């Protein structure tokens, strides 16, 4: 059984079809990439998966459970989180506070108004682990707004990871990261634990082909091709529609 | 945990523990606050009013400064609890003031809970209008049921029993002030606890970026409902204190002026660090007292001028970054000066 599955997902904005009959199956532990030209509906699919948008038709199943009508924050509690193409961070908080917040929330302490943040050892331990994993230790006391962009991008993923997802949706994680800070980011993504299923939405073909073990191509809101990277790279229709010169070179 | 991460872990715990530590400045603030009991024995009335205003402003800071909900109707909770405490004392339902105070707080919190659903959605402007509307409606209801509330004459014949059965509200206002100050301090401790908790941190996250907050599993709606309810409870306690210490309650507890003055107090003191409401209340009352001595008729002109000056000069520092509140005040200031409003720069 796929860990995340969509069945005939459909989204209309007025008369415009943003997603049409999208049936994706993402296997447990997969490194799955969703690619497509601009305006293909990639972000719409992410928004449908996370519950920001309601589908016009179709179902979404997470670990065999129908989550089509589940609220966004409940999907997080069920084990699926996302990052954003454009950073959505808490600029006035420090990375430490940000991660402490997410960890507290995941451990069910978010409604706790009496204890101090981090007064439980479990919270501190997890903060340390995440700060290490995402190489944020040296900047963890600084205001997020003042961090270099690459670090903010790492925090963007760290924050999603702090929710301990079983499915992690990465929306163009490398977008806009300067070359000098890129390596650190990619290494961190490579090092994500194998048991976490990753759905990667990306423009950067180098990243897609080095990282993904399965690729789905979205064109005009519909799934076009779905298969192993070699097959997708060979597929003449994909070359024609999307990849073009990029792969031939 | 591996030995390599042990120093990091210690650093993390130390930092988290330090976040909520009392600074010497804070301790000094409260020592001075309690010292006023002996320092200014002739000023109990204004001190008492200041303490009540400070608690009222603290309640507003909880939603404006920590949750980003701007309100022009905090008087609804103040007024409801004011009448509630007056009525239960008048009809002898609950005699002991402390218990009556807590009950009044809960009554206001219940109203806060019910009306919180109205402020969940919409822009700052909608929230201003909705909160204002609720307090105006309650004021009119109190006016309509004058058999119970005394209508325009106010609620007469309230007698307040001694606090804890021992401390009678005396003519000089000594016990009344001490009572208000202690209640303010207890409420402050509670508020301080709340803002440094995981719940309080999640509120700041919601205020900064509600989209991301829900994307990390925070039930945004319920957090806002919760803090709005708590804030209403605090405002209610302030209202009940006023009724208890004056043995009187009138329709002006619901007035727009009361809510608007409260926003001024918070602007003067600054939002989002808990002391803003307290410091703002002290400055506001001092100004009011001092200017009223100079020009009894036109004191509000000077308050207005001070306000405009504060907003224009210190716009960046005031408000702890609440762009909406700032923009609102700047617009207000612009109107007072008869000029075109100066748009506040967006926060970035």
mmCIF file of N, CA and C in Angstrom, chain A residues 83-153:
data_model
loop_
_atom_site.group_PDB
_atom_site.id
_atom_site.type_symbol
_atom_site.label_atom_id
_atom_site.label_comp_id
_atom_site.label_asym_id
_atom_site.label_seq_id
_atom_site.Cartn_x
_atom_site.Cartn_y
_atom_site.Cartn_z
ATOM 1 N N UNK A 83 7.334 21.982 3.414
ATOM 2 C CA UNK A 83 8.066 23.241 3.451
ATOM 3 C C UNK A 83 7.479 24.121 2.364
ATOM 4 N N UNK A 84 7.877 25.384 2.368
ATOM 5 C CA UNK A 84 7.298 26.326 1.415
ATOM 6 C C UNK A 84 8.343 26.807 0.418
ATOM 7 N N UNK A 85 7.871 27.051 -0.790
ATOM 8 C CA UNK A 85 8.734 27.554 -1.852
ATOM 9 C C UNK A 85 9.325 28.911 -1.456
ATOM 10 N N UNK A 86 8.474 29.758 -0.889
ATOM 11 C CA UNK A 86 8.941 31.026 -0.336
ATOM 12 C C UNK A 86 8.929 30.855 1.180
ATOM 13 N N UNK A 87 10.046 31.144 1.824
ATOM 14 C CA UNK A 87 10.161 30.915 3.264
ATOM 15 C C UNK A 87 8.956 31.431 4.031
ATOM 16 N N UNK A 88 8.435 30.590 4.877
ATOM 17 C CA UNK A 88 7.362 30.996 5.787
ATOM 18 C C UNK A 88 7.884 30.757 7.185
ATOM 19 N N UNK A 89 8.631 31.724 7.698
ATOM 20 C CA UNK A 89 9.258 31.534 9.005
ATOM 21 C C UNK A 89 8.744 32.572 9.995
ATOM 22 N N UNK A 90 9.073 32.342 11.255
ATOM 23 C CA UNK A 90 8.684 33.294 12.294
ATOM 24 C C UNK A 90 9.878 34.221 12.521
ATOM 25 N N UNK A 91 9.864 35.362 11.838
ATOM 26 C CA UNK A 91 11.071 36.173 11.728
ATOM 27 C C UNK A 91 11.542 36.753 13.055
ATOM 28 N N UNK A 92 10.622 36.963 13.978
ATOM 29 C CA UNK A 92 11.015 37.557 15.258
ATOM 30 C C UNK A 92 11.540 36.526 16.253
ATOM 31 N N UNK A 93 11.301 35.257 15.965
ATOM 32 C CA UNK A 93 11.797 34.219 16.876
ATOM 33 C C UNK A 93 13.201 33.791 16.450
ATOM 34 N N UNK A 94 13.924 33.177 17.369
ATOM 35 C CA UNK A 94 15.218 32.597 17.021
ATOM 36 C C UNK A 94 14.976 31.190 16.484
ATOM 37 N N UNK A 95 15.962 30.614 15.757
ATOM 38 C CA UNK A 95 15.799 29.225 15.306
ATOM 39 C C UNK A 95 15.519 28.279 16.471
ATOM 40 N N UNK A 96 16.157 28.542 17.596
ATOM 41 C CA UNK A 96 15.949 27.683 18.768
ATOM 42 C C UNK A 96 14.499 27.742 19.231
ATOM 43 N N UNK A 97 13.948 28.953 19.309
ATOM 44 C CA UNK A 97 12.546 29.089 19.714
ATOM 45 C C UNK A 97 11.622 28.447 18.683
ATOM 46 N N UNK A 98 11.961 28.661 17.409
ATOM 47 C CA UNK A 98 11.134 28.126 16.334
ATOM 48 C C UNK A 98 11.048 26.610 16.423
ATOM 49 N N UNK A 99 12.203 25.972 16.591
ATOM 50 C CA UNK A 99 12.216 24.515 16.645
ATOM 51 C C UNK A 99 11.609 24.029 17.960
ATOM 52 N N UNK A 100 11.913 24.768 19.040
ATOM 53 C CA UNK A 100 11.313 24.429 20.333
ATOM 54 C C UNK A 100 9.796 24.447 20.265
ATOM 55 N N UNK A 101 9.293 25.408 19.537
ATOM 56 C CA UNK A 101 7.852 25.531 19.343
ATOM 57 C C UNK A 101 7.284 24.299 18.635
ATOM 58 N N UNK A 102 7.932 23.935 17.518
ATOM 59 C CA UNK A 102 7.419 22.801 16.738
ATOM 60 C C UNK A 102 7.522 21.502 17.531
ATOM 61 N N UNK A 103 8.614 21.342 18.260
ATOM 62 C CA UNK A 103 8.797 20.115 19.041
ATOM 63 C C UNK A 103 7.751 20.045 20.164
ATOM 64 N N UNK A 104 7.562 21.164 20.855
ATOM 65 C CA UNK A 104 6.556 21.196 21.929
ATOM 66 C C UNK A 104 5.193 20.830 21.374
ATOM 67 N N UNK A 105 4.922 21.398 20.195
ATOM 68 C CA UNK A 105 3.628 21.164 19.571
ATOM 69 C C UNK A 105 3.439 19.684 19.250
ATOM 70 N N UNK A 106 4.498 19.074 18.710
ATOM 71 C CA UNK A 106 4.391 17.670 18.308
ATOM 72 C C UNK A 106 4.224 16.762 19.519
ATOM 73 N N UNK A 107 4.878 17.133 20.623
ATOM 74 C CA UNK A 107 4.777 16.301 21.827
ATOM 75 C C UNK A 107 3.481 16.577 22.585
ATOM 76 N N UNK A 108 2.604 17.374 21.959
ATOM 77 C CA UNK A 108 1.294 17.618 22.564
ATOM 78 C C UNK A 108 1.335 18.620 23.701
ATOM 79 N N UNK A 109 2.404 19.442 23.742
ATOM 80 C CA UNK A 109 2.507 20.415 24.832
ATOM 81 C C UNK A 109 2.063 21.803 24.394
ATOM 82 N N UNK A 110 1.564 21.907 23.157
ATOM 83 C CA UNK A 110 1.269 23.225 22.603
ATOM 84 C C UNK A 110 0.206 23.984 23.366
ATOM 85 N N UNK A 111 -0.688 23.279 24.016
ATOM 86 C CA UNK A 111 -1.720 23.957 24.776
ATOM 87 C C UNK A 111 -1.303 24.196 26.219
ATOM 88 N N UNK A 112 -0.086 23.766 26.549
ATOM 89 C CA UNK A 112 0.405 23.898 27.917
ATOM 90 C C UNK A 112 0.726 25.357 28.196
ATOM 91 N N UNK A 113 -0.019 25.972 29.095
ATOM 92 C CA UNK A 113 0.213 27.395 29.352
ATOM 93 C C UNK A 113 0.900 27.607 30.688
ATOM 94 N N UNK A 114 1.246 26.535 31.343
ATOM 95 C CA UNK A 114 1.766 26.693 32.690
ATOM 96 C C UNK A 114 3.270 26.488 32.782
ATOM 97 N N UNK A 115 3.778 25.425 32.111
ATOM 98 C CA UNK A 115 5.218 25.168 32.172
ATOM 99 C C UNK A 115 5.964 26.096 31.226
ATOM 100 N N UNK A 116 7.261 26.229 31.438
ATOM 101 C CA UNK A 116 8.068 27.005 30.510
ATOM 102 C C UNK A 116 8.437 26.147 29.314
ATOM 103 N N UNK A 117 8.741 26.814 28.195
ATOM 104 C CA UNK A 117 9.190 26.081 27.008
ATOM 105 C C UNK A 117 10.489 25.357 27.344
ATOM 106 N N UNK A 118 10.549 24.077 27.018
ATOM 107 C CA UNK A 118 11.804 23.355 27.195
ATOM 108 C C UNK A 118 12.069 22.901 28.615
ATOM 109 N N UNK A 119 11.056 22.975 29.490
ATOM 110 C CA UNK A 119 11.288 22.509 30.847
ATOM 111 C C UNK A 119 11.290 20.982 30.894
ATOM 112 N N UNK A 120 10.903 20.349 29.803
ATOM 113 C CA UNK A 120 10.952 18.887 29.743
ATOM 114 C C UNK A 120 12.179 18.448 28.951
ATOM 115 N N UNK A 121 12.867 17.440 29.460
ATOM 116 C CA UNK A 121 14.115 16.998 28.835
ATOM 117 C C UNK A 121 13.869 16.487 27.425
ATOM 118 N N UNK A 122 12.720 15.864 27.203
ATOM 119 C CA UNK A 122 12.424 15.318 25.877
ATOM 120 C C UNK A 122 12.463 16.417 24.826
ATOM 121 N N UNK A 123 11.970 17.606 25.188
ATOM 122 C CA UNK A 123 11.942 18.720 24.253
ATOM 123 C C UNK A 123 13.364 19.170 23.934
ATOM 124 N N UNK A 124 14.162 19.373 24.978
ATOM 125 C CA UNK A 124 15.541 19.838 24.765
ATOM 126 C C UNK A 124 16.324 18.850 23.914
ATOM 127 N N UNK A 125 16.183 17.564 24.207
ATOM 128 C CA UNK A 125 16.926 16.552 23.447
ATOM 129 C C UNK A 125 16.606 16.629 21.972
ATOM 130 N N UNK A 126 15.333 16.781 21.687
ATOM 131 C CA UNK A 126 14.952 16.821 20.274
ATOM 132 C C UNK A 126 15.426 18.090 19.591
ATOM 133 N N UNK A 127 15.371 19.196 20.323
ATOM 134 C CA UNK A 127 15.861 20.451 19.750
ATOM 135 C C UNK A 127 17.324 20.282 19.361
ATOM 136 N N UNK A 128 18.097 19.704 20.268
ATOM 137 C CA UNK A 128 19.532 19.520 20.016
ATOM 138 C C UNK A 128 19.744 18.678 18.765
ATOM 139 N N UNK A 129 18.991 17.590 18.671
ATOM 140 C CA UNK A 129 19.166 16.698 17.531
ATOM 141 C C UNK A 129 18.882 17.426 16.212
ATOM 142 N N UNK A 130 17.832 18.217 16.197
ATOM 143 C CA UNK A 130 17.443 18.887 14.952
ATOM 144 C C UNK A 130 18.401 20.026 14.616
ATOM 145 N N UNK A 131 18.800 20.759 15.635
ATOM 146 C CA UNK A 131 19.748 21.854 15.418
ATOM 147 C C UNK A 131 21.048 21.313 14.826
ATOM 148 N N UNK A 132 21.482 20.149 15.308
ATOM 149 C CA UNK A 132 22.685 19.495 14.784
ATOM 150 C C UNK A 132 22.491 19.050 13.345
ATOM 151 N N UNK A 133 21.409 18.338 13.134
ATOM 152 C CA UNK A 133 21.156 17.758 11.828
ATOM 153 C C UNK A 133 21.091 18.828 10.741
ATOM 154 N N UNK A 134 20.503 19.962 11.064
ATOM 155 C CA UNK A 134 20.335 21.004 10.054
ATOM 156 C C UNK A 134 21.381 22.114 10.164
ATOM 157 N N UNK A 135 22.437 21.848 10.904
ATOM 158 C CA UNK A 135 23.603 22.753 10.969
ATOM 159 C C UNK A 135 23.192 24.164 11.357
ATOM 160 N N UNK A 136 22.369 24.254 12.387
ATOM 161 C CA UNK A 136 21.891 25.569 12.805
ATOM 162 C C UNK A 136 22.470 25.989 14.152
ATOM 163 N N UNK A 137 23.354 25.134 14.713
ATOM 164 C CA UNK A 137 23.830 25.381 16.075
ATOM 165 C C UNK A 137 24.498 26.751 16.214
ATOM 166 N N UNK A 138 25.261 27.150 15.189
ATOM 167 C CA UNK A 138 26.004 28.409 15.330
ATOM 168 C C UNK A 138 25.121 29.646 15.223
ATOM 169 N N UNK A 139 23.902 29.500 14.711
ATOM 170 C CA UNK A 139 23.046 30.690 14.568
ATOM 171 C C UNK A 139 21.766 30.584 15.408
ATOM 172 N N UNK A 140 21.718 29.590 16.308
ATOM 173 C CA UNK A 140 20.411 29.302 16.918
ATOM 174 C C UNK A 140 19.900 30.398 17.859
ATOM 175 N N UNK A 141 20.790 31.301 18.295
ATOM 176 C CA UNK A 141 20.334 32.368 19.187
ATOM 177 C C UNK A 141 20.028 33.663 18.447
ATOM 178 N N UNK A 142 20.199 33.661 17.140
ATOM 179 C CA UNK A 142 19.970 34.905 16.406
ATOM 180 C C UNK A 142 18.528 34.999 15.922
ATOM 181 N N UNK A 143 18.076 36.230 15.732
ATOM 182 C CA UNK A 143 16.730 36.402 15.176
ATOM 183 C C UNK A 143 16.698 35.832 13.768
ATOM 184 N N UNK A 144 15.654 35.088 13.459
ATOM 185 C CA UNK A 144 15.552 34.438 12.151
ATOM 186 C C UNK A 144 15.679 35.440 11.009
ATOM 187 N N UNK A 145 15.118 36.637 11.198
ATOM 188 C CA UNK A 145 15.142 37.643 10.131
ATOM 189 C C UNK A 145 16.563 37.994 9.706
ATOM 190 N N UNK A 146 17.525 37.845 10.624
ATOM 191 C CA UNK A 146 18.889 38.282 10.324
ATOM 192 C C UNK A 146 19.756 37.158 9.743
ATOM 193 N N UNK A 147 19.221 35.945 9.630
ATOM 194 C CA UNK A 147 20.026 34.813 9.141
ATOM 195 C C UNK A 147 20.301 34.942 7.644
ATOM 196 N N UNK A 148 21.451 34.391 7.183
ATOM 197 C CA UNK A 148 21.682 34.307 5.739
ATOM 198 C C UNK A 148 20.608 33.443 5.087
ATOM 199 N N UNK A 149 20.366 33.681 3.807
ATOM 200 C CA UNK A 149 19.257 32.996 3.154
ATOM 201 C C UNK A 149 19.386 31.474 3.206
ATOM 202 N N UNK A 150 20.597 30.980 3.030
ATOM 203 C CA UNK A 150 20.803 29.530 3.059
ATOM 204 C C UNK A 150 20.406 28.928 4.399
ATOM 205 N N UNK A 151 20.718 29.637 5.480
ATOM 206 C CA UNK A 151 20.356 29.151 6.819
ATOM 207 C C UNK A 151 18.838 29.207 7.005
ATOM 208 N N UNK A 152 18.231 30.249 6.484
ATOM 209 C CA UNK A 152 16.772 30.338 6.570
ATOM 210 C C UNK A 152 16.125 29.165 5.840
ATOM 211 N N UNK A 153 16.742 28.814 4.716
ATOM 212 C CA UNK A 153 16.224 27.695 3.918
ATOM 213 C C UNK A 153 16.357 26.385 4.701
#
